[in-house]
Amino acid sequence: MKYQQLCEDIIAKVGGRDNVRDVSHCITRLRFHLKDEGLAKTDELKSMKGVVDVIQAGGQYQVVIGATVEAVYNDLVQVGGFDAQPALDIDEGDVAKKGDPFTRLLAVISEILQPILGVLMAGGFIKSMLALCKVAGWLSADSSTYVALSAIGDSVFYYFPLIIGWTSAKKFGLKPVMGMALGGVLVYPTLVALTGGDALYTIGAGTIFESSVYGDIFGIPLIIKDYSSTILPAIFIVWIASKVHKTLSNALPALVSSFLSNILTLFICGILGLVIVGPVMTILSNIVAQLILALINIQPALAGLVIGTFWSLLVMFGLHWGIIPLWFLNVSTYGYDFINPLVYAGGCAIAGAVLGVIIRTKDSEDNAVVNVPALVSSIFGVNEPALYAILLPRKRLMWATFLSAGVGGAVAGFMGAKLYSFGASGPLGFPSFINPAGIDAGFIGLVASGVIAFVLALIAALIIGTKKDEGGPSLNITVD
C-alpha cells in the first residue's frame, strides 16, 4: 500500500485504533469520531509530512490531507480495520471561515486550486521550455511543432475557467460536470472569437463603465472579455449555481426535480455569468485601469509601488484586462509604453522568492517536484505555478514578495522606464525595454527594478522560511 506508513502514523497519533469510533472522508479531509480527543497528539499530527492541518469542529477530529485524501482513506480503512464509509461530496471549509473576507476568499481559492496544481506545474514547465527553444532559435513560433507543443502546455491555462469550474463545484457541493459546463461558457470559442471583430457599439463611453458590446441575449447587451487564465469569474458563477441548484431541487416536485433543476441551473447561471458576472469584472478592470492612470499622472514612482505590489492579485482575479490594452495602445501611439515597466519586477520578485524557498527547503522531493519547476517557469515568465503552489499557501511570504515587486515598480517609475517592443516575458524580456536610440536611464532603472525585487524577495524567503500558514490550507502537488 502506497500510504501504509502515513496511515499507521495517523492512527497512532489520533490515540490508536481503539480510540476511533468511525472515520469517513470528504474532498480533502479524513473525518474521525474519536472516543477521547484528549488522547490525540494534534501538534505532532500537524507536523507530519503528508498532513496539511488538523481541525476540531462539529464533534469531528478532521485531518486535512488534500487532493490524495481518497487514496489515503482507502489504505487507512485496510490498515486500521475500519468500516468504509461513503465519501462526502462536500468540504465545509472550516479554515475559510477564519479571518477577514479577503483572507477567507484566498483560503477558498487555495482549496479550489489544490487538485489541479500538478497539471498546472506541468503546463508551466512545458511553456517555459518552449520559450527557451524560441529564444535560442531551436524552434520557430510559426512551426507546427511549436504550435502543437504550445497547445499541450497552454491548454490548462487557456481553459482555466472550465477546470476551475470543476474544482469549484466540488468545493461548493455542486455536481462537477455542471461546474465544468458553466466554466466552459466563459471560454467558448465562438463567443471568444466575437472579441476579434468590431464591437456593435459601446456603452458608458468616456466613463469607468465603458464596455464594448458584441451582441445581446434577449435584448440584454452581451459584453465579452477574454476570461482564459482567470479564476474569480468561474468561482462566482459556480458558487451562484450551487445556491440556485439547491433551491430548485428543494422547490420542484420530486418527480421532475433532478431533470429540471439541472436544465434551469445551467440556463439561468450561464446567462448570469455572461450578462452580470462577466460585465462586473469588466467594470472593475476599468476602475483599476483608471486608478492606475491617475496615480501615474500624480507620481510614476507611487504608481509603480501600488501597481507593482498588487499586479499579481489583479492577474489572479482577472482584473488586469482593462490595463493590458493600454500597453499596446501606448506603443502604437507614442512608440513606447510607461505602464508595463511598473509591473515587470513582479516576475523577478516571484523568482527570487521561489529560489529562497528552494534554499530553505530541506525536503529534496518538494524541491524536485514543486519548487525547481516553479522557478524555471518563473524565469521564462510563467508565474502561475509559483503563485498558486508556493506563495498562496504562505501568505506572509506572498505579501513580502508582492511588496518587493512594488519596490521594484517604484524604481522603474522613478527612473522613467519604458517598454518599446513586445518580446519574451519574465527576466528574459529585458531587451524589450532598450530605447532604440541606445541604453538610457530608463533601461538602467528597469534592470535595477528587477534586481532589487529579486534580491528583496529572496531575502524575505530566507528570513520567513518555508512554513505554510498556520491553520491555512496547504497545497499538495500530485499528478494522478
GROMACS .gro file of C-alpha atoms in nm:
model
  480
    1MET     CA    1   0.000   0.000   0.000
    2LYS     CA    2   0.134   0.339  -0.104
    3TYR     CA    3   0.025   0.523   0.210
    4GLN     CA    4   0.060   0.245   0.467
    5GLN     CA    5   0.321   0.423   0.679
    6LEU     CA    6   0.129   0.751   0.673
    7CYS     CA    7  -0.190   0.570   0.778
    8GLU     CA    8  -0.015   0.384   1.060
    9ASP     CA    9   0.128   0.712   1.190
   10ILE     CA   10  -0.210   0.889   1.171
   11ILE     CA   11  -0.383   0.607   1.362
   12ALA     CA   12  -0.115   0.619   1.629
   13LYS     CA   13  -0.138   0.999   1.662
   14VAL     CA   14  -0.518   1.002   1.699
   15GLY     CA   15  -0.489   0.776   2.002
   16GLY     CA   16  -0.474   0.434   1.840
   17ARG     CA   17  -0.729   0.205   1.678
   18ASP     CA   18  -0.931   0.163   1.996
   19ASN     CA   19  -0.984   0.539   2.024
   20VAL     CA   20  -1.160   0.560   1.685
   21ARG     CA   21  -1.537   0.520   1.673
   22ASP     CA   22  -1.551   0.561   1.294
   23VAL     CA   23  -1.380   0.750   1.013
   24SER     CA   24  -1.502   0.887   0.680
   25HIS     CA   25  -1.364   1.134   0.431
   26CYS     CA   26  -1.473   1.430   0.222
   27ILE     CA   27  -1.293   1.611  -0.057
   28THR     CA   28  -0.978   1.696   0.139
   29ARG     CA   29  -1.016   1.554   0.493
   30LEU     CA   30  -1.019   1.237   0.698
   31ARG     CA   31  -1.306   1.281   0.943
   32PHE     CA   32  -1.267   1.090   1.268
   33HIS     CA   33  -1.515   1.046   1.551
   34LEU     CA   34  -1.288   0.980   1.848
   35LYS     CA   35  -1.384   0.841   2.185
   36ASP     CA   36  -1.145   1.081   2.358
   37GLU     CA   37  -0.993   1.368   2.159
   38GLY     CA   38  -0.762   1.435   2.451
   39LEU     CA   39  -0.562   1.125   2.357
   40ALA     CA   40  -0.482   1.264   2.012
   41LYS     CA   41  -0.141   1.425   1.957
   42THR     CA   42  -0.256   1.717   1.749
   43ASP     CA   43   0.070   1.910   1.728
   44GLU     CA   44   0.261   1.602   1.618
   45LEU     CA   45  -0.003   1.527   1.355
   46LYS     CA   46   0.021   1.878   1.212
   47SER     CA   47   0.395   1.846   1.170
   48MET     CA   48   0.377   1.514   0.985
   49LYS     CA   49   0.467   1.501   0.617
   50GLY     CA   50   0.150   1.428   0.422
   51VAL     CA   51  -0.077   1.607   0.671
   52VAL     CA   52  -0.183   1.963   0.587
   53ASP     CA   53  -0.365   2.057   0.906
   54VAL     CA   54  -0.583   1.925   1.190
   55ILE     CA   55  -0.921   2.082   1.262
   56GLN     CA   56  -1.151   2.000   1.553
   57ALA     CA   57  -1.503   2.108   1.463
   58GLY     CA   58  -1.859   1.982   1.474
   59GLY     CA   59  -1.771   1.692   1.702
   60GLN     CA   60  -1.523   1.561   1.446
   61TYR     CA   61  -1.147   1.533   1.452
   62GLN     CA   62  -1.056   1.629   1.097
   63VAL     CA   63  -0.715   1.550   0.949
   64VAL     CA   64  -0.667   1.759   0.633
   65ILE     CA   65  -0.480   1.557   0.369
   66GLY     CA   66  -0.552   1.737   0.044
   67ALA     CA   67  -0.605   1.604  -0.306
   68THR     CA   68  -0.484   1.250  -0.221
   69VAL     CA   69  -0.738   1.201   0.059
   70GLU     CA   70  -0.937   0.929  -0.118
   71ALA     CA   71  -0.631   0.713  -0.177
   72VAL     CA   72  -0.513   0.768   0.180
   73TYR     CA   73  -0.859   0.680   0.314
   74ASN     CA   74  -0.869   0.355   0.116
   75ASP     CA   75  -0.539   0.249   0.270
   76LEU     CA   76  -0.646   0.376   0.615
   77VAL     CA   77  -0.954   0.152   0.638
   78GLN     CA   78  -0.738  -0.150   0.549
   79VAL     CA   79  -0.457  -0.065   0.789
   80GLY     CA   80  -0.691   0.014   1.078
   81GLY     CA   81  -0.961  -0.240   1.000
   82PHE     CA   82  -1.227   0.032   0.995
   83ASP     CA   83  -1.566   0.004   0.825
   84ALA     CA   84  -1.554   0.200   0.499
   85GLN     CA   85  -1.797   0.492   0.488
   86PRO     CA   86  -1.942   0.664   0.177
   87ALA     CA   87  -1.743   0.965   0.064
   88LEU     CA   88  -1.891   1.305   0.143
   89ASP     CA   89  -1.907   1.522  -0.170
   90ILE     CA   90  -1.866   1.838   0.037
   91ASP     CA   91  -1.595   2.027   0.214
   92GLU     CA   92  -1.727   2.268   0.471
   93GLY     CA   93  -1.403   2.463   0.465
   94ASP     CA   94  -1.379   2.544   0.834
   95VAL     CA   95  -1.044   2.707   0.765
   96ALA     CA   96  -1.203   2.950   0.524
   97LYS     CA   97  -1.437   3.077   0.795
   98LYS     CA   98  -1.148   3.236   0.984
   99GLY     CA   99  -1.016   3.587   0.929
  100ASP     CA  100  -1.134   3.882   0.725
  101PRO     CA  101  -1.332   3.841   0.400
  102PHE     CA  102  -1.024   3.880   0.179
  103THR     CA  103  -0.832   3.617   0.377
  104ARG     CA  104  -1.130   3.382   0.356
  105LEU     CA  105  -1.151   3.438  -0.019
  106LEU     CA  106  -0.783   3.349  -0.059
  107ALA     CA  107  -0.838   3.038   0.155
  108VAL     CA  108  -1.127   2.929  -0.067
  109ILE     CA  109  -0.916   2.989  -0.379
  110SER     CA  110  -0.636   2.781  -0.227
  111GLU     CA  111  -0.869   2.487  -0.169
  112ILE     CA  112  -1.018   2.518  -0.517
  113LEU     CA  113  -0.673   2.523  -0.680
  114GLN     CA  114  -0.540   2.230  -0.480
  115PRO     CA  115  -0.650   1.941  -0.709
  116ILE     CA  116  -0.509   2.094  -1.028
  117LEU     CA  117  -0.169   2.224  -0.925
  118GLY     CA  118   0.016   1.918  -1.051
  119VAL     CA  119  -0.111   1.974  -1.405
  120LEU     CA  120  -0.057   2.348  -1.367
  121MET     CA  121   0.308   2.286  -1.281
  122ALA     CA  122   0.344   2.054  -1.580
  123GLY     CA  123   0.189   2.303  -1.820
  124GLY     CA  124   0.403   2.586  -1.687
  125PHE     CA  125   0.720   2.383  -1.729
  126ILE     CA  126   0.635   2.292  -2.089
  127LYS     CA  127   0.562   2.657  -2.170
  128SER     CA  128   0.892   2.766  -2.016
  129MET     CA  129   1.086   2.508  -2.218
  130LEU     CA  130   0.913   2.626  -2.535
  131ALA     CA  131   1.010   2.984  -2.452
  132LEU     CA  132   1.371   2.868  -2.420
  133CYS     CA  133   1.354   2.690  -2.756
  134LYS     CA  134   1.211   3.002  -2.919
  135VAL     CA  135   1.470   3.239  -2.770
  136ALA     CA  136   1.755   3.001  -2.863
  137GLY     CA  137   1.625   2.971  -3.219
  138TRP     CA  138   1.570   2.596  -3.195
  139LEU     CA  139   1.201   2.625  -3.281
  140SER     CA  140   1.015   2.881  -3.486
  141ALA     CA  141   0.690   3.011  -3.342
  142ASP     CA  142   0.536   2.954  -3.685
  143SER     CA  143   0.625   2.584  -3.699
  144SER     CA  144   0.354   2.323  -3.649
  145THR     CA  145   0.570   2.154  -3.384
  146TYR     CA  146   0.581   2.472  -3.179
  147VAL     CA  147   0.207   2.529  -3.219
  148ALA     CA  148   0.125   2.172  -3.114
  149LEU     CA  149   0.355   2.177  -2.812
  150SER     CA  150   0.223   2.520  -2.717
  151ALA     CA  151  -0.130   2.379  -2.718
  152ILE     CA  152  -0.019   2.099  -2.485
  153GLY     CA  153   0.148   2.337  -2.240
  154ASP     CA  154  -0.106   2.616  -2.259
  155SER     CA  155  -0.432   2.419  -2.254
  156VAL     CA  156  -0.456   2.419  -1.874
  157PHE     CA  157  -0.415   2.799  -1.870
  158TYR     CA  158  -0.645   2.874  -2.164
  159TYR     CA  159  -0.924   2.653  -2.028
  160PHE     CA  160  -0.864   2.754  -1.668
  161PRO     CA  161  -1.226   2.868  -1.610
  162LEU     CA  162  -1.351   2.525  -1.719
  163ILE     CA  163  -1.109   2.347  -1.485
  164ILE     CA  164  -1.181   2.593  -1.204
  165GLY     CA  165  -1.549   2.524  -1.263
  166TRP     CA  166  -1.489   2.157  -1.182
  167THR     CA  167  -1.292   2.215  -0.861
  168SER     CA  168  -1.525   2.497  -0.751
  169ALA     CA  169  -1.825   2.269  -0.793
  170LYS     CA  170  -1.664   2.009  -0.567
  171LYS     CA  171  -1.594   2.280  -0.311
  172PHE     CA  172  -1.950   2.421  -0.317
  173GLY     CA  173  -2.134   2.090  -0.332
  174LEU     CA  174  -2.244   2.111  -0.697
  175LYS     CA  175  -2.201   1.831  -0.949
  176PRO     CA  176  -1.854   1.880  -1.103
  177VAL     CA  177  -1.978   1.837  -1.459
  178MET     CA  178  -2.217   2.131  -1.406
  179GLY     CA  179  -1.927   2.344  -1.286
  180MET     CA  180  -1.724   2.247  -1.592
  181ALA     CA  181  -2.009   2.337  -1.825
  182LEU     CA  182  -2.054   2.679  -1.665
  183GLY     CA  183  -1.680   2.749  -1.668
  184GLY     CA  184  -1.667   2.642  -2.031
  185VAL     CA  185  -1.919   2.911  -2.123
  186LEU     CA  186  -1.656   3.176  -2.042
  187VAL     CA  187  -1.406   3.035  -2.294
  188TYR     CA  188  -1.647   2.908  -2.558
  189PRO     CA  189  -1.457   2.960  -2.887
  190THR     CA  190  -1.742   3.119  -3.084
  191LEU     CA  191  -1.805   3.377  -2.813
  192VAL     CA  192  -1.434   3.449  -2.768
  193ALA     CA  193  -1.399   3.494  -3.146
  194LEU     CA  194  -1.650   3.780  -3.134
  195THR     CA  195  -1.395   3.994  -2.950
  196GLY     CA  196  -1.165   3.970  -3.251
  197GLY     CA  197  -1.411   4.169  -3.462
  198ASP     CA  198  -1.558   4.514  -3.431
  199ALA     CA  199  -1.796   4.582  -3.146
  200LEU     CA  200  -2.154   4.666  -3.235
  201TYR     CA  201  -2.144   4.966  -3.006
  202THR     CA  202  -2.000   5.093  -2.678
  203ILE     CA  203  -2.193   5.170  -2.363
  204GLY     CA  204  -2.078   5.413  -2.096
  205ALA     CA  205  -1.823   5.572  -2.331
  206GLY     CA  206  -1.580   5.801  -2.152
  207THR     CA  207  -1.660   5.659  -1.807
  208ILE     CA  208  -1.531   5.373  -1.594
  209PHE     CA  209  -1.835   5.177  -1.715
  210GLU     CA  210  -1.721   5.189  -2.078
  211SER     CA  211  -1.770   4.844  -2.231
  212SER     CA  212  -1.780   4.706  -2.583
  213VAL     CA  213  -2.099   4.522  -2.679
  214TYR     CA  214  -2.073   4.236  -2.928
  215GLY     CA  215  -2.435   4.116  -2.928
  216ASP     CA  216  -2.723   4.058  -2.692
  217ILE     CA  217  -2.911   3.789  -2.500
  218PHE     CA  218  -3.286   3.851  -2.507
  219GLY     CA  219  -3.206   4.218  -2.566
  220ILE     CA  220  -2.955   4.235  -2.280
  221PRO     CA  221  -2.617   4.369  -2.404
  222LEU     CA  222  -2.352   4.097  -2.436
  223ILE     CA  223  -2.017   4.222  -2.305
  224ILE     CA  224  -1.739   3.972  -2.368
  225LYS     CA  225  -1.380   3.962  -2.243
  226ASP     CA  226  -1.103   3.705  -2.266
  227TYR     CA  227  -1.154   3.506  -1.946
  228SER     CA  228  -0.882   3.246  -2.012
  229SER     CA  229  -0.638   3.207  -1.720
  230THR     CA  230  -0.883   3.383  -1.484
  231ILE     CA  231  -1.012   3.240  -1.158
  232LEU     CA  232  -1.269   3.464  -0.997
  233PRO     CA  233  -1.542   3.472  -1.268
  234ALA     CA  234  -1.576   3.092  -1.275
  235ILE     CA  235  -1.569   3.067  -0.896
  236PHE     CA  236  -1.851   3.320  -0.854
  237ILE     CA  237  -2.062   3.167  -1.129
  238VAL     CA  238  -2.033   2.818  -0.980
  239TRP     CA  239  -2.099   2.948  -0.628
  240ILE     CA  240  -2.420   3.111  -0.754
  241ALA     CA  241  -2.510   2.791  -0.939
  242SER     CA  242  -2.469   2.585  -0.622
  243LYS     CA  243  -2.726   2.807  -0.447
  244VAL     CA  244  -2.963   2.806  -0.744
  245HIS     CA  245  -2.945   2.428  -0.788
  246LYS     CA  246  -3.009   2.364  -0.420
  247THR     CA  247  -3.306   2.600  -0.417
  248LEU     CA  248  -3.456   2.444  -0.729
  249SER     CA  249  -3.402   2.089  -0.606
  250ASN     CA  250  -3.592   2.167  -0.287
  251ALA     CA  251  -3.870   2.365  -0.459
  252LEU     CA  252  -3.951   2.146  -0.759
  253PRO     CA  253  -4.167   1.832  -0.735
  254ALA     CA  254  -3.960   1.521  -0.669
  255LEU     CA  255  -4.072   1.361  -0.996
  256VAL     CA  256  -3.908   1.628  -1.214
  257SER     CA  257  -3.660   1.782  -0.969
  258SER     CA  258  -3.348   1.604  -1.092
  259PHE     CA  259  -3.423   1.679  -1.458
  260LEU     CA  260  -3.549   2.037  -1.438
  261SER     CA  261  -3.306   2.161  -1.171
  262ASN     CA  262  -3.011   2.080  -1.398
  263ILE     CA  263  -3.167   2.245  -1.702
  264LEU     CA  264  -3.269   2.559  -1.517
  265THR     CA  265  -2.937   2.588  -1.330
  266LEU     CA  266  -2.732   2.568  -1.649
  267PHE     CA  267  -2.965   2.804  -1.835
  268ILE     CA  268  -3.002   3.066  -1.561
  269CYS     CA  269  -2.644   3.069  -1.438
  270GLY     CA  270  -2.496   3.056  -1.788
  271ILE     CA  271  -2.684   3.375  -1.873
  272LEU     CA  272  -2.599   3.535  -1.537
  273GLY     CA  273  -2.232   3.460  -1.597
  274LEU     CA  274  -2.232   3.633  -1.935
  275VAL     CA  275  -2.452   3.934  -1.858
  276ILE     CA  276  -2.372   4.003  -1.492
  277VAL     CA  277  -2.058   3.834  -1.355
  278GLY     CA  278  -1.853   3.895  -1.669
  279PRO     CA  279  -1.952   4.262  -1.712
  280VAL     CA  280  -1.897   4.330  -1.342
  281MET     CA  281  -1.541   4.201  -1.383
  282THR     CA  282  -1.503   4.428  -1.687
  283ILE     CA  283  -1.620   4.732  -1.493
  284LEU     CA  284  -1.386   4.651  -1.206
  285SER     CA  285  -1.099   4.618  -1.457
  286ASN     CA  286  -1.184   4.962  -1.598
  287ILE     CA  287  -1.189   5.111  -1.249
  288VAL     CA  288  -0.845   4.963  -1.177
  289ALA     CA  289  -0.709   5.098  -1.507
  290GLN     CA  290  -0.836   5.449  -1.436
  291LEU     CA  291  -0.692   5.447  -1.086
  292ILE     CA  292  -0.353   5.342  -1.222
  293LEU     CA  293  -0.355   5.617  -1.486
  294ALA     CA  294  -0.446   5.871  -1.217
  295LEU     CA  295  -0.157   5.753  -0.999
  296ILE     CA  296   0.085   5.776  -1.292
  297ASN     CA  297  -0.023   6.135  -1.352
  298ILE     CA  298   0.036   6.216  -0.987
  299GLN     CA  299   0.369   6.037  -0.945
  300PRO     CA  300   0.506   5.745  -1.154
  301ALA     CA  301   0.706   5.608  -0.860
  302LEU     CA  302   0.393   5.595  -0.644
  303ALA     CA  303   0.205   5.426  -0.928
  304GLY     CA  304   0.489   5.175  -0.959
  305LEU     CA  305   0.472   5.093  -0.590
  306VAL     CA  306   0.095   5.039  -0.596
  307ILE     CA  307   0.053   4.854  -0.925
  308GLY     CA  308   0.374   4.656  -0.874
  309THR     CA  309   0.255   4.536  -0.535
  310PHE     CA  310  -0.094   4.435  -0.641
  311TRP     CA  311  -0.040   4.324  -1.001
  312SER     CA  312  -0.024   3.950  -0.927
  313LEU     CA  313  -0.352   3.972  -0.738
  314LEU     CA  314  -0.511   4.161  -1.024
  315VAL     CA  315  -0.399   3.889  -1.265
  316MET     CA  316  -0.521   3.614  -1.033
  317PHE     CA  317  -0.866   3.775  -1.008
  318GLY     CA  318  -0.882   3.862  -1.377
  319LEU     CA  319  -0.892   4.239  -1.314
  320HIS     CA  320  -0.590   4.320  -1.529
  321TRP     CA  321  -0.768   4.309  -1.866
  322GLY     CA  322  -0.854   4.677  -1.855
  323ILE     CA  323  -0.484   4.761  -1.833
  324ILE     CA  324  -0.320   4.535  -2.092
  325PRO     CA  325  -0.483   4.706  -2.396
  326LEU     CA  326  -0.325   5.032  -2.278
  327TRP     CA  327   0.021   4.879  -2.330
  328PHE     CA  328  -0.046   4.816  -2.697
  329LEU     CA  329  -0.224   5.148  -2.743
  330ASN     CA  330   0.067   5.342  -2.593
  331VAL     CA  331   0.328   5.161  -2.804
  332SER     CA  332   0.132   5.223  -3.123
  333THR     CA  333   0.063   5.588  -3.033
  334TYR     CA  334   0.385   5.705  -2.867
  335GLY     CA  335   0.629   5.433  -2.965
  336TYR     CA  336   0.663   5.322  -2.604
  337ASP     CA  337   0.456   5.223  -2.300
  338PHE     CA  338   0.513   5.352  -1.947
  339ILE     CA  339   0.273   5.119  -1.762
  340ASN     CA  340   0.419   4.774  -1.835
  341PRO     CA  341   0.761   4.857  -1.676
  342LEU     CA  342   0.582   4.917  -1.346
  343VAL     CA  343   0.479   4.551  -1.324
  344TYR     CA  344   0.787   4.396  -1.480
  345ALA     CA  345   0.965   4.344  -1.147
  346GLY     CA  346   0.685   4.115  -1.029
  347GLY     CA  347   0.822   3.815  -1.218
  348CYS     CA  348   1.170   3.882  -1.081
  349ALA     CA  349   1.034   3.903  -0.726
  350ILE     CA  350   0.848   3.573  -0.763
  351ALA     CA  351   1.163   3.406  -0.897
  352GLY     CA  352   1.361   3.539  -0.601
  353ALA     CA  353   1.104   3.415  -0.351
  354VAL     CA  354   1.098   3.068  -0.506
  355LEU     CA  355   1.478   3.049  -0.503
  356GLY     CA  356   1.469   3.137  -0.133
  357VAL     CA  357   1.216   2.861  -0.070
  358ILE     CA  358   1.439   2.615  -0.257
  359ILE     CA  359   1.736   2.713  -0.042
  360ARG     CA  360   1.537   2.682   0.281
  361THR     CA  361   1.355   2.360   0.187
  362LYS     CA  362   1.512   2.051   0.337
  363ASP     CA  363   1.288   1.808   0.152
  364SER     CA  364   1.456   1.723  -0.178
  365GLU     CA  365   1.131   1.574  -0.311
  366ASP     CA  366   0.946   1.905  -0.267
  367ASN     CA  367   1.225   2.085  -0.448
  368ALA     CA  368   1.232   1.837  -0.735
  369VAL     CA  369   0.854   1.810  -0.781
  370VAL     CA  370   0.735   2.161  -0.698
  371ASN     CA  371   0.992   2.430  -0.629
  372VAL     CA  372   1.250   2.388  -0.905
  373PRO     CA  373   0.992   2.353  -1.186
  374ALA     CA  374   0.815   2.662  -1.049
  375LEU     CA  375   1.144   2.855  -1.054
  376VAL     CA  376   1.219   2.751  -1.412
  377SER     CA  377   0.869   2.856  -1.517
  378SER     CA  378   0.907   3.194  -1.346
  379ILE     CA  379   1.237   3.261  -1.520
  380PHE     CA  380   1.057   3.220  -1.851
  381GLY     CA  381   0.764   3.440  -1.750
  382VAL     CA  382   0.512   3.174  -1.642
  383ASN     CA  383   0.435   3.273  -1.284
  384GLU     CA  384   0.111   3.086  -1.212
  385PRO     CA  385   0.275   2.767  -1.077
  386ALA     CA  386   0.486   2.963  -0.828
  387LEU     CA  387   0.199   3.195  -0.734
  388TYR     CA  388  -0.056   2.923  -0.668
  389ALA     CA  389   0.164   2.638  -0.540
  390ILE     CA  390   0.425   2.825  -0.337
  391LEU     CA  391   0.314   3.177  -0.247
  392LEU     CA  392  -0.059   3.144  -0.195
  393PRO     CA  393  -0.025   2.886   0.089
  394ARG     CA  394   0.234   3.117   0.254
  395LYS     CA  395   0.057   3.449   0.298
  396ARG     CA  396   0.343   3.627   0.477
  397LEU     CA  397   0.589   3.534   0.204
  398MET     CA  398   0.331   3.617  -0.062
  399TRP     CA  399   0.282   3.972   0.065
  400ALA     CA  400   0.658   4.017   0.115
  401THR     CA  401   0.708   3.911  -0.248
  402PHE     CA  402   0.435   4.144  -0.372
  403LEU     CA  403   0.585   4.433  -0.175
  404SER     CA  404   0.928   4.353  -0.320
  405ALA     CA  405   0.771   4.377  -0.665
  406GLY     CA  406   0.618   4.709  -0.563
  407VAL     CA  407   0.955   4.848  -0.460
  408GLY     CA  408   1.092   4.740  -0.795
  409GLY     CA  409   0.797   4.905  -0.969
  410ALA     CA  410   0.864   5.228  -0.779
  411VAL     CA  411   1.226   5.227  -0.901
  412ALA     CA  412   1.113   5.169  -1.260
  413GLY     CA  413   0.860   5.451  -1.236
  414PHE     CA  414   1.107   5.692  -1.076
  415MET     CA  415   1.369   5.624  -1.346
  416GLY     CA  416   1.117   5.662  -1.629
  417ALA     CA  417   1.146   5.306  -1.766
  418LYS     CA  418   0.961   5.240  -2.092
  419LEU     CA  419   0.861   4.938  -2.300
  420TYR     CA  420   0.947   4.978  -2.668
  421SER     CA  421   0.854   4.638  -2.810
  422PHE     CA  422   0.683   4.316  -2.710
  423GLY     CA  423   0.911   4.016  -2.664
  424ALA     CA  424   0.984   3.747  -2.411
  425SER     CA  425   0.819   3.755  -2.069
  426GLY     CA  426   0.996   3.743  -1.735
  427PRO     CA  427   1.365   3.813  -1.678
  428LEU     CA  428   1.439   3.719  -2.041
  429GLY     CA  429   1.239   4.020  -2.159
  430PHE     CA  430   1.496   4.289  -2.067
  431PRO     CA  431   1.580   4.371  -2.433
  432SER     CA  432   1.222   4.490  -2.493
  433PHE     CA  433   1.293   4.790  -2.272
  434ILE     CA  434   1.602   4.916  -2.456
  435ASN     CA  435   1.550   5.254  -2.620
  436PRO     CA  436   1.608   5.228  -2.998
  437ALA     CA  437   1.835   5.532  -2.959
  438GLY     CA  438   2.052   5.344  -2.709
  439ILE     CA  439   2.064   5.242  -2.345
  440ASP     CA  440   1.930   5.522  -2.126
  441ALA     CA  441   1.842   5.589  -1.762
  442GLY     CA  442   1.505   5.425  -1.810
  443PHE     CA  443   1.656   5.092  -1.910
  444ILE     CA  444   1.909   5.108  -1.626
  445GLY     CA  445   1.619   5.174  -1.388
  446LEU     CA  446   1.425   4.881  -1.534
  447VAL     CA  447   1.719   4.644  -1.481
  448ALA     CA  448   1.768   4.782  -1.130
  449SER     CA  449   1.399   4.733  -1.053
  450GLY     CA  450   1.419   4.363  -1.145
  451VAL     CA  451   1.739   4.304  -0.950
  452ILE     CA  452   1.611   4.487  -0.641
  453ALA     CA  453   1.280   4.299  -0.646
  454PHE     CA  454   1.459   3.966  -0.688
  455VAL     CA  455   1.702   4.031  -0.401
  456LEU     CA  456   1.437   4.164  -0.162
  457ALA     CA  457   1.206   3.866  -0.223
  458LEU     CA  458   1.498   3.624  -0.188
  459ILE     CA  459   1.594   3.777   0.146
  460ALA     CA  460   1.230   3.769   0.259
  461ALA     CA  461   1.204   3.399   0.176
  462LEU     CA  462   1.528   3.323   0.360
  463ILE     CA  463   1.403   3.509   0.668
  464ILE     CA  464   1.039   3.398   0.668
  465GLY     CA  465   1.122   3.041   0.567
  466THR     CA  466   0.909   2.774   0.409
  467LYS     CA  467   0.642   2.725   0.675
  468LYS     CA  468   0.289   2.738   0.538
  469ASP     CA  469   0.015   2.935   0.708
  470GLU     CA  470  -0.093   2.811   1.048
  471GLY     CA  471  -0.441   2.672   1.011
  472GLY     CA  472  -0.448   2.761   0.644
  473PRO     CA  473  -0.488   2.528   0.352
  474SER     CA  474  -0.177   2.378   0.209
  475LEU     CA  475  -0.144   2.268  -0.148
  476ASN     CA  476  -0.024   1.917  -0.226
  477ILE     CA  477   0.115   1.875  -0.575
  478THR     CA  478   0.026   1.543  -0.731
  479VAL     CA  479  -0.039   1.419  -1.081
  480ASP     CA  480  -0.252   1.108  -1.078
   0.00000   0.00000   0.00000
